[in-house]
Structures are given as C-alpha cells and as structure tokens.
Tab-separated table of C-alpha atoms in Angstrom:
chain	number	residue	atom	x	y	z
A	1	MET	CA	0.127	0.151	0.049
A	2	MET	CA	2.695	2.694	0.926
A	3	LEU	CA	5.112	0.987	-1.345
A	4	ARG	CA	2.262	1.602	-3.799
A	5	ALA	CA	1.857	5.390	-3.233
A	6	ALA	CA	5.842	5.730	-3.588
A	7	TYR	CA	5.303	3.966	-7.005
A	8	ARG	CA	2.587	6.321	-8.137
A	9	ILE	CA	4.528	9.493	-6.925
A	10	ALA	CA	7.644	8.047	-9.066
A	11	TRP	CA	5.229	7.464	-11.807
A	12	LYS	CA	4.330	10.623	-12.219
A	13	ASP	CA	7.333	12.047	-12.154
A	14	VAL	CA	9.204	9.850	-14.673
A	15	MET	CA	6.000	10.046	-17.214
A	16	GLY	CA	5.322	13.825	-16.918
A	17	ASP	CA	9.325	14.099	-18.029
A	18	PHE	CA	9.030	11.608	-20.730
A	19	ARG	CA	5.859	13.426	-22.115
A	20	ARG	CA	7.741	16.798	-22.078
A	21	ARG	CA	11.238	14.994	-22.420
A	22	SER	CA	12.621	17.767	-20.327
A	23	THR	CA	14.801	16.088	-17.582
A	24	LEU	CA	16.044	13.428	-19.355
A	25	SER	CA	17.309	15.072	-22.602
A	26	ALA	CA	18.473	17.818	-20.386
A	27	MET	CA	20.705	15.421	-18.793
A	28	LEU	CA	21.938	13.027	-21.720
A	29	PHE	CA	22.856	16.055	-23.427
A	30	PHE	CA	24.762	17.623	-20.480
A	31	ALA	CA	26.746	14.263	-20.055
A	32	ILE	CA	27.498	14.156	-23.836
A	33	SER	CA	28.768	17.676	-23.941
A	34	VAL	CA	31.027	16.733	-20.649
A	35	LEU	CA	32.383	14.252	-22.728
A	36	VAL	CA	33.438	16.280	-25.721
A	37	VAL	CA	34.976	19.148	-23.110
A	38	PHE	CA	36.902	16.385	-21.588
A	39	GLN	CA	38.189	15.061	-24.904
A	40	ALA	CA	38.997	18.604	-26.089
A	41	ALA	CA	40.927	19.215	-22.645
A	42	PHE	CA	42.829	15.990	-22.487
A	43	ASN	CA	42.841	14.648	-25.872
A	44	PRO	CA	43.676	10.957	-24.671
A	45	ASP	CA	45.320	8.076	-26.604
A	46	ARG	CA	43.979	4.991	-25.966
A	47	ARG	CA	45.771	3.746	-23.419
A	48	GLU	CA	45.467	7.163	-21.300
A	49	ALA	CA	41.410	6.741	-21.835
A	50	MET	CA	41.414	3.436	-20.193
A	51	GLN	CA	43.032	5.280	-17.516
A	52	LEU	CA	40.858	7.930	-17.168
A	53	LEU	CA	37.736	6.320	-18.060
A	54	PRO	CA	36.533	5.320	-14.375
A	55	GLY	CA	37.045	8.609	-13.213
A	56	LEU	CA	35.763	10.427	-16.134
A	57	LEU	CA	32.602	8.308	-15.958
A	58	TRP	CA	32.105	9.140	-12.088
A	59	VAL	CA	32.530	12.828	-12.484
A	60	THR	CA	30.087	12.777	-15.674
A	61	ILE	CA	27.726	11.139	-13.661
A	62	LEU	CA	28.021	13.401	-10.568
A	63	PHE	CA	27.427	16.517	-12.360
A	64	THR	CA	24.949	15.049	-14.666
A	65	SER	CA	22.768	13.976	-11.425
A	66	LEU	CA	22.981	17.720	-10.417
A	67	VAL	CA	20.928	18.587	-13.584
A	68	GLY	CA	18.131	16.034	-12.559
A	69	LEU	CA	18.277	16.875	-9.146
A	70	GLY	CA	17.718	20.440	-9.426
A	71	ARG	CA	14.422	19.698	-10.969
A	72	VAL	CA	13.315	17.007	-8.478
A	73	PHE	CA	10.649	19.376	-7.125
A	74	GLN	CA	10.874	22.000	-9.534
A	75	ALA	CA	7.145	21.009	-10.862
A	76	GLU	CA	5.666	20.979	-7.397
A	77	GLU	CA	7.662	24.346	-6.368
A	78	GLU	CA	6.344	26.415	-9.631
A	79	ASP	CA	2.811	25.522	-9.257
A	80	GLY	CA	2.491	25.250	-5.362
A	81	ALA	CA	1.568	21.939	-5.644
A	82	PHE	CA	4.269	20.720	-2.874
A	83	GLU	CA	1.761	21.701	-0.067
A	84	GLY	CA	-0.862	19.352	-2.013
A	85	LEU	CA	1.832	16.622	-2.173
A	86	MET	CA	2.422	16.899	1.773
A	87	LEU	CA	-1.590	17.119	2.447
A	88	ALA	CA	-1.751	13.658	1.109
A	89	PRO	CA	-2.559	11.100	3.403
A	90	LEU	CA	0.935	9.406	3.570
A	91	GLY	CA	3.896	9.459	5.766
A	92	ARG	CA	6.669	11.615	4.650
A	93	GLY	CA	8.800	8.865	4.239
A	94	VAL	CA	7.102	7.459	1.674
A	95	ILE	CA	6.744	10.719	-0.440
A	96	PHE	CA	10.532	10.727	0.051
A	97	LEU	CA	10.775	7.348	-1.310
A	98	GLY	CA	8.510	8.103	-4.367
A	99	LYS	CA	10.460	11.693	-5.209
A	100	TRP	CA	13.904	9.561	-5.131
A	101	LEU	CA	12.340	6.596	-7.137
A	102	GLY	CA	11.717	9.048	-10.031
A	103	ASN	CA	14.735	10.777	-9.733
A	104	LEU	CA	16.862	7.315	-9.636
A	105	VAL	CA	14.830	5.973	-12.660
A	106	LEU	CA	15.847	9.191	-14.923
A	107	THR	CA	19.374	8.859	-13.329
A	108	VAL	CA	19.640	5.043	-14.072
A	109	ALA	CA	18.045	5.716	-17.846
A	110	VAL	CA	20.661	8.337	-18.415
A	111	GLU	CA	23.822	5.964	-17.401
A	112	VAL	CA	22.392	3.008	-19.381
A	113	LEU	CA	22.783	5.415	-22.559
A	114	LEU	CA	25.975	7.016	-21.293
A	115	LEU	CA	28.084	4.126	-20.467
A	116	PRO	CA	28.448	2.493	-23.897
A	117	LEU	CA	28.497	5.678	-25.195
A	118	MET	CA	31.824	6.324	-23.564
A	119	LEU	CA	33.280	2.835	-24.412
A	120	ILE	CA	32.764	3.930	-28.242
A	121	LEU	CA	33.740	7.580	-27.910
A	122	PHE	CA	36.952	6.715	-26.269
A	123	ASN	CA	37.665	3.696	-27.797
A	124	VAL	CA	38.274	1.836	-24.941
A	125	ASP	CA	37.394	-1.645	-25.206
A	126	GLY	CA	35.600	-2.803	-21.698
A	127	TRP	CA	32.692	-4.790	-23.290
A	128	SER	CA	33.358	-7.888	-21.619
A	129	SER	CA	33.229	-5.997	-18.209
A	130	LEU	CA	30.467	-3.657	-19.052
A	131	PRO	CA	27.528	-5.682	-17.063
A	132	ALA	CA	29.953	-5.528	-13.709
A	133	VAL	CA	30.660	-1.981	-14.255
A	134	PHE	CA	27.159	-1.051	-14.630
A	135	GLY	CA	26.129	-3.213	-11.567
A	136	VAL	CA	28.751	-0.578	-9.526
A	137	LEU	CA	27.319	2.096	-11.225
A	138	LEU	CA	24.146	1.423	-10.093
A	139	LEU	CA	25.186	0.724	-6.653
A	140	GLY	CA	26.661	4.116	-6.533
A	141	THR	CA	23.515	5.885	-7.874
A	142	LEU	CA	21.277	4.623	-5.096
A	143	GLY	CA	23.307	6.182	-2.563
A	144	LEU	CA	23.995	9.469	-5.067
A	145	THR	CA	20.542	9.961	-5.604
A	146	GLY	CA	19.008	9.148	-1.936
A	147	LEU	CA	21.629	11.691	-0.558
A	148	GLY	CA	20.849	14.241	-3.524
A	149	VAL	CA	17.131	14.195	-3.435
A	150	LEU	CA	17.534	15.119	0.408
A	151	LEU	CA	19.707	17.872	-0.527
A	152	ALA	CA	17.103	18.965	-3.326
A	153	ALA	CA	14.275	19.173	-0.689
A	154	LEU	CA	16.388	21.373	1.642
A	155	THR	CA	17.683	23.679	-1.241
A	156	GLN	CA	14.130	24.177	-2.854
A	157	ALA	CA	13.201	27.347	-1.642
A	158	ALA	CA	16.597	28.687	-1.653
A	159	ARG	CA	17.923	31.403	-3.777
A	160	SER	CA	20.406	30.234	-6.384
A	161	ARG	CA	19.349	26.886	-5.602
A	162	GLU	CA	21.485	24.744	-8.098
A	163	THR	CA	24.778	26.482	-7.497
A	164	LEU	CA	23.844	25.646	-3.573
A	165	LEU	CA	22.983	22.101	-4.238
A	166	ALA	CA	26.356	21.459	-5.976
A	167	LEU	CA	28.339	23.007	-3.251
A	168	LEU	CA	26.540	20.761	-0.529
A	169	LEU	CA	26.267	17.647	-2.765
A	170	LEU	CA	29.882	17.211	-3.978
A	171	PRO	CA	31.865	17.292	-0.555
A	172	LEU	CA	29.195	15.140	0.921
A	173	VAL	CA	29.866	12.103	-1.904
A	174	VAL	CA	33.663	12.125	-1.982
A	175	PRO	CA	33.608	8.477	-0.015
A	176	LEU	CA	30.688	7.278	-3.077
A	177	LEU	CA	33.155	9.025	-5.586
A	178	ILE	CA	36.499	7.298	-4.442
A	179	ALA	CA	34.862	4.021	-4.037
A	180	GLY	CA	32.931	3.969	-7.538
A	181	VAL	CA	36.262	4.971	-9.264
A	182	GLN	CA	38.405	2.560	-7.532
A	183	ALA	CA	35.826	-0.393	-8.050
A	184	THR	CA	35.319	0.962	-11.950
A	185	ALA	CA	39.056	0.687	-12.237
A	186	ALA	CA	39.602	-2.656	-10.657
A	187	LEU	CA	36.680	-3.970	-13.231
A	188	LEU	CA	38.263	-2.546	-16.339
A	189	SER	CA	41.941	-3.226	-15.288
A	190	GLY	CA	41.150	-7.161	-13.929
A	191	GLN	CA	43.717	-5.727	-10.635
A	192	GLY	CA	43.151	-4.281	-7.712
A	193	GLU	CA	40.773	-4.144	-4.883
A	194	LEU	CA	37.105	-4.494	-5.446
A	195	THR	CA	35.051	-6.327	-2.743
A	196	ALA	CA	36.007	-3.419	-0.165
A	197	TRP	CA	35.352	-0.646	-2.329
A	198	VAL	CA	31.906	-2.231	-3.082
A	199	ARG	CA	31.373	-2.694	0.534
A	200	LEU	CA	32.156	0.933	1.274
A	201	MET	CA	29.566	1.679	-1.399
A	202	VAL	CA	26.948	-0.742	0.347
A	203	VAL	CA	27.557	1.018	3.694
A	204	PHE	CA	27.233	4.463	2.279
A	205	ASP	CA	24.092	3.740	0.481
A	206	MET	CA	22.081	1.988	3.248
A	207	ILE	CA	23.228	4.690	5.561
A	208	TYR	CA	21.350	7.270	3.462
A	209	LEU	CA	18.669	5.483	2.209
A	210	ALA	CA	17.897	5.074	5.833
A	211	LEU	CA	18.571	8.569	7.091
A	212	ALA	CA	17.318	10.294	4.133
A	213	PRO	CA	13.316	9.670	4.408
A	214	TRP	CA	13.568	10.530	7.975
A	215	ALA	CA	15.752	13.907	7.573
A	216	PHE	CA	13.190	14.732	4.993
A	217	GLY	CA	10.475	13.926	7.587
A	218	TRP	CA	11.963	16.352	10.193
A	219	LEU	CA	12.500	18.932	7.084
A	220	VAL	CA	9.082	19.460	6.045
A	221	GLU	CA	7.374	18.962	9.376
A	222	GLU	CA	4.918	22.174	10.008
B	1	MET	CA	18.978	37.968	33.194
B	2	ASP	CA	20.808	37.714	29.795
B	3	ARG	CA	22.779	34.521	30.173
B	4	LEU	CA	24.815	34.651	26.880
B	5	ALA	CA	26.296	38.071	27.775
B	6	ARG	CA	27.516	36.696	31.215
B	7	PHE	CA	28.907	33.530	29.313
B	8	GLN	CA	30.844	35.930	26.963
B	9	ARG	CA	32.395	38.081	29.521
B	10	TRP	CA	33.425	34.680	31.600
B	11	THR	CA	35.105	33.112	28.818
B	12	GLY	CA	36.708	36.360	27.341
B	13	TRP	CA	38.674	36.772	30.580
B	14	LEU	CA	39.394	32.951	30.662
B	15	THR	CA	41.020	32.994	27.611
B	16	LEU	CA	43.191	36.334	28.257
B	17	LEU	CA	44.588	34.375	31.542
B	18	LEU	CA	45.002	30.947	29.463
B	19	LEU	CA	46.103	32.353	26.267
B	20	GLY	CA	48.437	34.760	28.521
B	21	VAL	CA	50.052	31.546	30.415
B	22	ALA	CA	49.928	29.264	27.238
B	23	LEU	CA	51.921	31.858	25.185
B	24	THR	CA	54.569	32.211	27.930
B	25	LEU	CA	54.959	28.658	27.770
B	26	VAL	CA	54.971	28.365	24.051
B	27	VAL	CA	57.874	31.307	24.090
B	28	ASN	CA	59.964	29.598	26.642
B	29	ALA	CA	59.752	26.232	25.107
B	30	PRO	CA	62.891	24.992	23.559
B	31	ALA	CA	62.861	24.283	19.947
B	32	ASP	CA	62.501	21.118	18.194
B	33	PHE	CA	66.146	19.453	17.484
B	34	GLN	CA	64.897	18.888	13.784
B	35	GLN	CA	62.203	21.328	13.211
B	36	SER	CA	64.083	23.904	15.079
B	37	ASN	CA	61.638	27.269	15.324
B	38	SER	CA	59.138	25.817	12.979
B	39	VAL	CA	57.701	23.503	15.507
B	40	ARG	CA	55.879	26.228	16.789
B	41	ILE	CA	53.322	27.022	14.238
B	42	LEU	CA	52.173	23.601	15.553
B	43	PHE	CA	51.321	25.325	18.849
B	44	VAL	CA	48.125	27.125	16.923
B	45	HIS	CA	48.050	24.629	13.943
B	46	VAL	CA	46.980	21.502	16.374
B	47	PRO	CA	44.404	23.381	19.024
B	48	SER	CA	43.020	24.989	16.008
B	49	ALA	CA	42.102	21.192	13.833
B	50	LYS	CA	40.796	20.098	17.324
B	51	MET	CA	38.777	23.689	17.811
B	52	SER	CA	37.238	23.034	14.173
B	53	LEU	CA	36.120	19.653	15.151
B	54	LEU	CA	34.955	20.631	18.486
B	55	MET	CA	32.832	23.288	16.801
B	56	TYR	CA	31.297	21.126	14.274
B	57	VAL	CA	29.872	18.923	17.387
B	58	ALA	CA	28.613	22.104	18.836
B	59	VAL	CA	26.497	22.763	15.833
B	60	THR	CA	25.382	19.316	15.619
B	61	VAL	CA	24.186	19.395	19.134
B	62	CYS	CA	22.268	22.451	18.416
B	63	SER	CA	20.771	21.381	15.397
B	64	ILE	CA	19.290	18.219	17.072
B	65	TRP	CA	18.150	20.563	19.824
B	66	VAL	CA	16.331	22.725	16.929
B	67	LEU	CA	14.861	19.751	15.363
B	68	VAL	CA	13.217	18.344	18.027
B	69	ARG	CA	12.481	21.204	20.573
B	70	ARG	CA	12.151	24.039	17.855
B	71	SER	CA	14.142	26.365	19.921
B	72	GLU	CA	15.229	29.452	18.263
B	73	THR	CA	18.241	29.799	20.860
B	74	ALA	CA	19.476	26.522	19.715
B	75	ASP	CA	19.224	28.083	16.113
B	76	ILE	CA	21.038	31.149	17.006
B	77	LEU	CA	23.845	28.942	18.640
B	78	ALA	CA	24.011	26.567	15.660
B	79	ALA	CA	24.211	29.650	13.380
B	80	ALA	CA	26.862	31.143	15.394
B	81	ALA	CA	29.144	28.296	15.610
B	82	ALA	CA	29.744	27.782	12.067
B	83	PRO	CA	31.657	30.833	11.223
B	84	VAL	CA	33.600	30.071	14.202
B	85	GLY	CA	34.473	26.221	13.289
B	86	ALA	CA	35.032	27.525	9.567
B	87	ALA	CA	37.534	30.068	10.925
B	88	PHE	CA	39.507	27.164	12.966
B	89	ALA	CA	39.506	25.059	10.017
B	90	ALA	CA	40.939	27.645	7.716
B	91	VAL	CA	43.639	28.686	10.166
B	92	THR	CA	44.410	24.643	10.568
B	93	LEU	CA	44.647	24.602	6.722
B	94	ALA	CA	47.067	27.775	6.288
B	95	THR	CA	49.282	27.015	9.182
B	96	GLY	CA	49.805	23.092	8.269
B	97	SER	CA	50.560	24.918	4.675
B	98	ILE	CA	53.124	27.016	6.252
B	99	TRP	CA	54.586	24.336	8.337
B	100	GLY	CA	54.274	22.102	5.375
B	101	LYS	CA	56.528	23.951	2.948
B	102	PRO	CA	59.822	23.783	4.816
B	103	MET	CA	59.120	20.294	6.651
B	104	TRP	CA	57.638	18.073	3.958
B	105	GLY	CA	59.046	20.595	0.761
B	106	THR	CA	55.227	21.269	-0.622
B	107	TRP	CA	52.461	23.635	0.772
B	108	TRP	CA	50.024	20.935	-0.014
B	109	ALA	CA	49.676	17.121	-0.137
B	110	TRP	CA	46.682	15.153	-0.390
B	111	ASP	CA	46.829	13.378	2.637
B	112	ALA	CA	44.038	11.921	4.182
B	113	ARG	CA	44.082	14.268	7.184
B	114	LEU	CA	44.524	17.281	4.684
B	115	THR	CA	41.796	16.348	2.884
B	116	SER	CA	39.218	15.895	5.156
B	117	MET	CA	40.046	19.060	6.807
B	118	LEU	CA	39.491	20.624	3.262
B	119	VAL	CA	36.182	18.610	3.108
B	120	LEU	CA	34.986	19.909	6.796
B	121	LEU	CA	35.816	23.636	5.390
B	122	ILE	CA	33.563	23.291	2.548
B	123	ILE	CA	30.754	21.733	4.715
B	124	TYR	CA	31.005	24.880	7.061
B	125	VAL	CA	30.874	27.020	3.974
B	126	GLY	CA	27.716	24.940	2.874
B	127	LEU	CA	26.034	25.265	5.914
B	128	MET	CA	26.667	29.061	6.296
B	129	ALA	CA	25.404	29.497	2.376
B	130	LEU	CA	22.356	27.657	2.991
B	131	ARG	CA	21.431	29.479	6.314
B	132	SER	CA	21.512	32.765	4.155
B	133	ALA	CA	19.951	31.231	1.045
B	134	LEU	CA	16.537	30.912	2.880
B	135	ASP	CA	14.266	33.717	3.825
B	136	ASP	CA	11.834	31.894	5.881
B	137	PRO	CA	13.762	31.777	9.111
B	138	GLN	CA	11.895	28.663	10.111
B	139	LYS	CA	12.613	26.753	6.983
B	140	SER	CA	16.229	28.333	7.329
B	141	ALA	CA	16.432	26.740	10.635
B	142	ARG	CA	15.218	23.425	9.501
B	143	ALA	CA	17.164	23.006	6.578
B	144	THR	CA	20.711	24.276	8.124
B	145	ALA	CA	20.019	21.761	11.147
B	146	VAL	CA	19.199	18.719	8.967
B	147	MET	CA	22.158	19.565	6.551
B	148	ALA	CA	24.726	19.890	9.883
B	149	ILE	CA	23.353	16.572	10.880
B	150	VAL	CA	23.877	15.130	7.288
B	151	GLY	CA	27.313	16.425	7.614
B	152	ALA	CA	27.908	15.039	10.876
B	153	VAL	CA	26.886	11.421	9.522
B	154	ASP	CA	29.069	11.986	6.466
B	155	LEU	CA	32.239	13.516	8.156
B	156	PRO	CA	33.861	9.833	9.865
B	157	ILE	CA	32.732	8.099	6.534
B	158	ILE	CA	34.879	10.867	4.420
B	159	HIS	CA	37.563	10.584	6.851
B	160	PHE	CA	37.795	6.727	6.908
B	161	SER	CA	37.177	6.622	3.322
B	162	VAL	CA	39.940	8.925	2.466
B	163	THR	CA	42.325	7.504	4.991
B	164	TRP	CA	41.365	3.818	3.562
B	165	TRP	CA	42.066	4.883	-0.035
B	166	ARG	CA	45.404	6.163	0.696
B	167	THR	CA	47.026	3.358	2.675
B	168	LEU	CA	45.340	0.812	-0.168
B	169	HIS	CA	46.906	2.826	-2.447
B	170	GLN	CA	50.415	3.466	-1.001
B	171	PRO	CA	52.280	4.151	2.182
B	172	PRO	CA	52.672	7.690	2.562
B	173	SER	CA	55.914	8.314	0.238
B	174	ILE	CA	57.032	12.027	1.744
B	175	ALA	CA	57.547	12.442	5.579
B	176	GLY	CA	53.544	12.837	6.202
B	177	PRO	CA	51.708	12.084	9.391
B	178	GLY	CA	51.528	8.822	10.404
B	179	ALA	CA	54.765	7.774	8.198
B	180	GLY	CA	56.196	7.020	11.520
B	181	LYS	CA	54.979	7.028	15.019
B	182	ILE	CA	55.440	10.580	16.529
B	183	HIS	CA	56.166	11.187	19.845
B	184	ILE	CA	56.393	14.589	21.409
B	185	ALA	CA	58.644	15.682	24.457
B	186	GLY	CA	57.416	16.663	27.625
B	187	PRO	CA	59.021	20.054	27.194
B	188	LEU	CA	56.728	20.647	23.788
B	189	LEU	CA	53.770	18.704	25.027
B	190	THR	CA	52.973	21.059	28.121
B	191	PRO	CA	53.014	24.132	26.086
B	192	LEU	CA	50.481	22.046	23.483
B	193	ILE	CA	48.118	20.969	26.068
B	194	ALA	CA	48.172	24.446	27.525
B	195	MET	CA	47.343	26.211	24.061
B	196	ALA	CA	44.749	23.516	23.452
B	197	ILE	CA	43.044	24.443	26.936
B	198	ALA	CA	43.327	28.036	25.635
B	199	PHE	CA	41.689	27.553	22.506
B	200	ILE	CA	38.760	26.097	23.838
B	201	ALA	CA	37.683	29.082	25.915
B	202	LEU	CA	39.070	31.098	23.076
B	203	GLY	CA	36.488	29.155	20.580
B	204	ALA	CA	33.498	29.307	23.328
B	205	TYR	CA	34.135	33.130	23.425
B	206	MET	CA	34.058	33.801	19.757
B	207	TRP	CA	31.099	31.583	19.689
B	208	PHE	CA	29.130	33.523	22.354
B	209	VAL	CA	30.238	37.015	20.770
B	210	ASN	CA	28.753	35.787	17.421
B	211	ALA	CA	25.795	34.284	18.896
B	212	ARG	CA	25.036	37.679	20.835
B	213	LEU	CA	25.612	39.410	17.424
B	214	ILE	CA	23.151	37.082	15.508
B	215	ARG	CA	20.341	37.734	18.429
B	216	ALA	CA	20.918	41.246	18.411
B	217	SER	CA	20.504	41.607	14.513
B	218	ARG	CA	17.287	39.485	14.699
B	219	ARG	CA	15.624	41.268	17.556
B	220	LEU	CA	16.752	44.750	15.128
B	221	GLU	CA	14.973	42.968	12.162
B	222	GLN	CA	11.920	42.225	14.284
B	223	LEU	CA	11.588	45.593	15.825
B	224	ASP	CA	11.844	46.662	12.145
B	225	THR	CA	8.814	44.721	10.712
B	226	GLU	CA	6.713	46.052	14.143
B	227	HIS	CA	7.773	49.487	13.418
B	228	GLU	CA	6.580	49.315	10.118
B	229	GLU	CA	3.346	47.512	10.860
B	230	HIS	CA	2.542	50.243	13.113
B	231	GLY	CA	2.985	53.014	10.561
C-alpha cells in the first residue's frame, strides 16, 4: 500500500518527464557535452583513455545528476503543488521514497545510454566488463540519488538553488566517488581491490537510504 | 537575566588568562632539535584542528536541539558556531601549509587528514550559504539543522574512506603524518596542552560573541517589521 503510493509518485514524475522530454534529454546532452569538453581538454590516446575512464565516468555522472536533482521538486515548486503533495495522507518517508524513485529511474536511464557511448567515443575496449561496471554504477547511484534528493528538498526554496545544491552535495559524496572510481578501475583493469570498495558503497547507500526519509520528515514538518 | 552576555564575559576573561599562560609557555619552550623554531606553528595548528572539529560537534548538538525542540536559542547558537568552526578549519589549513613547506617540501599534499579538513571547511561554508539563501527563518533553521546532521554523519565516512584510499593505494611516500609514530617530548607537550585548553576558551568566547550579534540583529529586524506595521 505504502510502496504503491511511492510508486505512483515516481510514476507521475517519470511519465511527466517523458511526455515533456525535459529532464532526461537535458541530463543526457549535458553528459555528452561533458565528454566533448573532456576530450577537447585532455585529448587522451587509447591507453590514457583506459586509465582516465573510471574517473571520467563518475565525474560525468556526478555532474549530470546535479542537473536532474535541480529539477526534482521544480514542478511542485512552480505551481505550488508541494503543499498538495504534503497534504496527501501518506507518511513523509513514503513521499520521499516516491520522489527518490522517480529521480533514480531518470538517472539510471541516462547511465544506461552513457556507459556504452563512452566506450565508443573514447575507443576503450571494456565491453566484457560492461555489466559489472554497470552494477557498480547502479550501486553508487542508489546512494547518490538518495542523498541528492534530500539535499534537493533542503535547497528547493533557496536562492541560487542549483549552485547551492552542488556546493552541498559534492563534498558529501567524496566517499562514494572514491569507492566508485576504485571499483570501476578494478573491474576494467582486472586488478586491484574490488570487494572492499563495493562494501563501502553498500554501507554508504544503507546509511543514506535509511537516514534520508527520516531527515525529509523532519525537514517538511509544519 | 542575559546568560549569553555573562558567558561571553566569563569566557573572554578566561581566554585572556589562559592564552597569556599558554603563550608564555610556548615562547619559553625549547626549539625542536630537527624542526628548530618551525615547530612553534604547531602550537596554533593542532589546537585549531581540534577546535574545528569540536565546533562541528557543537553545531550538530544545537541542530538536533532545533529539530526536537524548535528552539530559537539553539538555532542562534548553531548559526553562531558555524563561522567560528570554519575560521578554525581555515587557520588549520593555512598553518599546516606554512609548516608543510619547510618540513615536507610542499605546501599541500592530498594526504588523508588534509583532505578531510578541506572537506570540513567546505561543509561549514555550505552550511553558512544554505542558511543565508533561505528567506523564511523557520525553514532556514530546519533546513540548516538537517544539513548539519547529514554532514555529521558523513564526516566520519569521508575521513575513513580517504584514509583507506591512501593506505590501500600506497604508504605515504613523503614524510607525512603517520609515516612514523610521532612522540612529542614533554617540554613541547606541556605548552601544546596549555594552548589546546586556551583555544577551547577562545572558541567558546568567539561563539558567544557571534551568538549575541546574531540575536541582536534578529531582534533589530523584528523591531523593524513591527515598526513598519504600526506605521
């Protein structure tokens, strides 16, 4: 019942976005332009590209997620529907879960498109480890969007909201970024520590997915 | 009646006294046999580092208090603590750099502790920016409190992950902290402890001064709106 409600909220957000094709395409083309800028700045050869790929992948995802997170509460904020959502006979945690799920679907959709695109554009032969890299990416995205949606809720009424969101989110996701890059590098090169970093990501995810719905409840309480 | 003012006066005198004693000890401390007089900057550096963390504890406690009790006093105290903590974090980084140049041969290394301290400073700045970016004082108080708690949860994870990353990667190649177990000789330890105690008083004093300022400016704003309402 509760999960169903969260699912309806997520569905509303995702469908609304697909119909307007706004956030998803904005995120995707933002990600692609980051790749272009990176290529222009570093012009890596194949070997360098292989080494740079894990870091580039995660930095691109991080910046791209900021584009999506900036809009999580935008529709509600613009037509004053946030109060309506809060009046729904649901726990605050459920509402948070719904908003988080919607953002997660969009972010994962971008990642599904971005990862193969990166291998093609940078001429990197990582196709055999693609599913595993995607698994690590998904694991990181759970925590990233969990924390991100909470911070989006914190900053939704703020002036220069998107800059503030980046300022708050980027330092906090440093552990996730380190673990994600290290795990991806281990998968692509076939050497290095993998399980320890995956474990760190799981811990990060669990902490934030447990904390965020509570914190959201504290935040919006009238 | 006014507890804040009393706290401020008390901690002010206490700071003066303790700093006087501690600085005398620092000046009379012998120079380190390897680091010569550069070691004296650590008497500011180490207490600042401790205080930057301690102020975050203060911010977190006040933030929990804001969320549970909706207390305005707690909000003023949380608002007042953040800039003080940020100042201590900045002093820690600056003095560390100045010490690092002659000792490590570089201003900066992405060592675990340096990285966590820098992140701490950014989190402080983020808290201050968030507070000032929200117009509604109630919303501002709650949002900042939630952010402070999120930061408090994250700081240990950041510290742990950065340390882990560095040690998994490679042992510190330059003579960084942690490269060897460091023993501080007694003649240097006493002034260090004295400075740490004096800095606690200093931090508290700065905190209370700032809290009084914030409280006064809020009252002024309140009077201003009341004045406008009455014509």
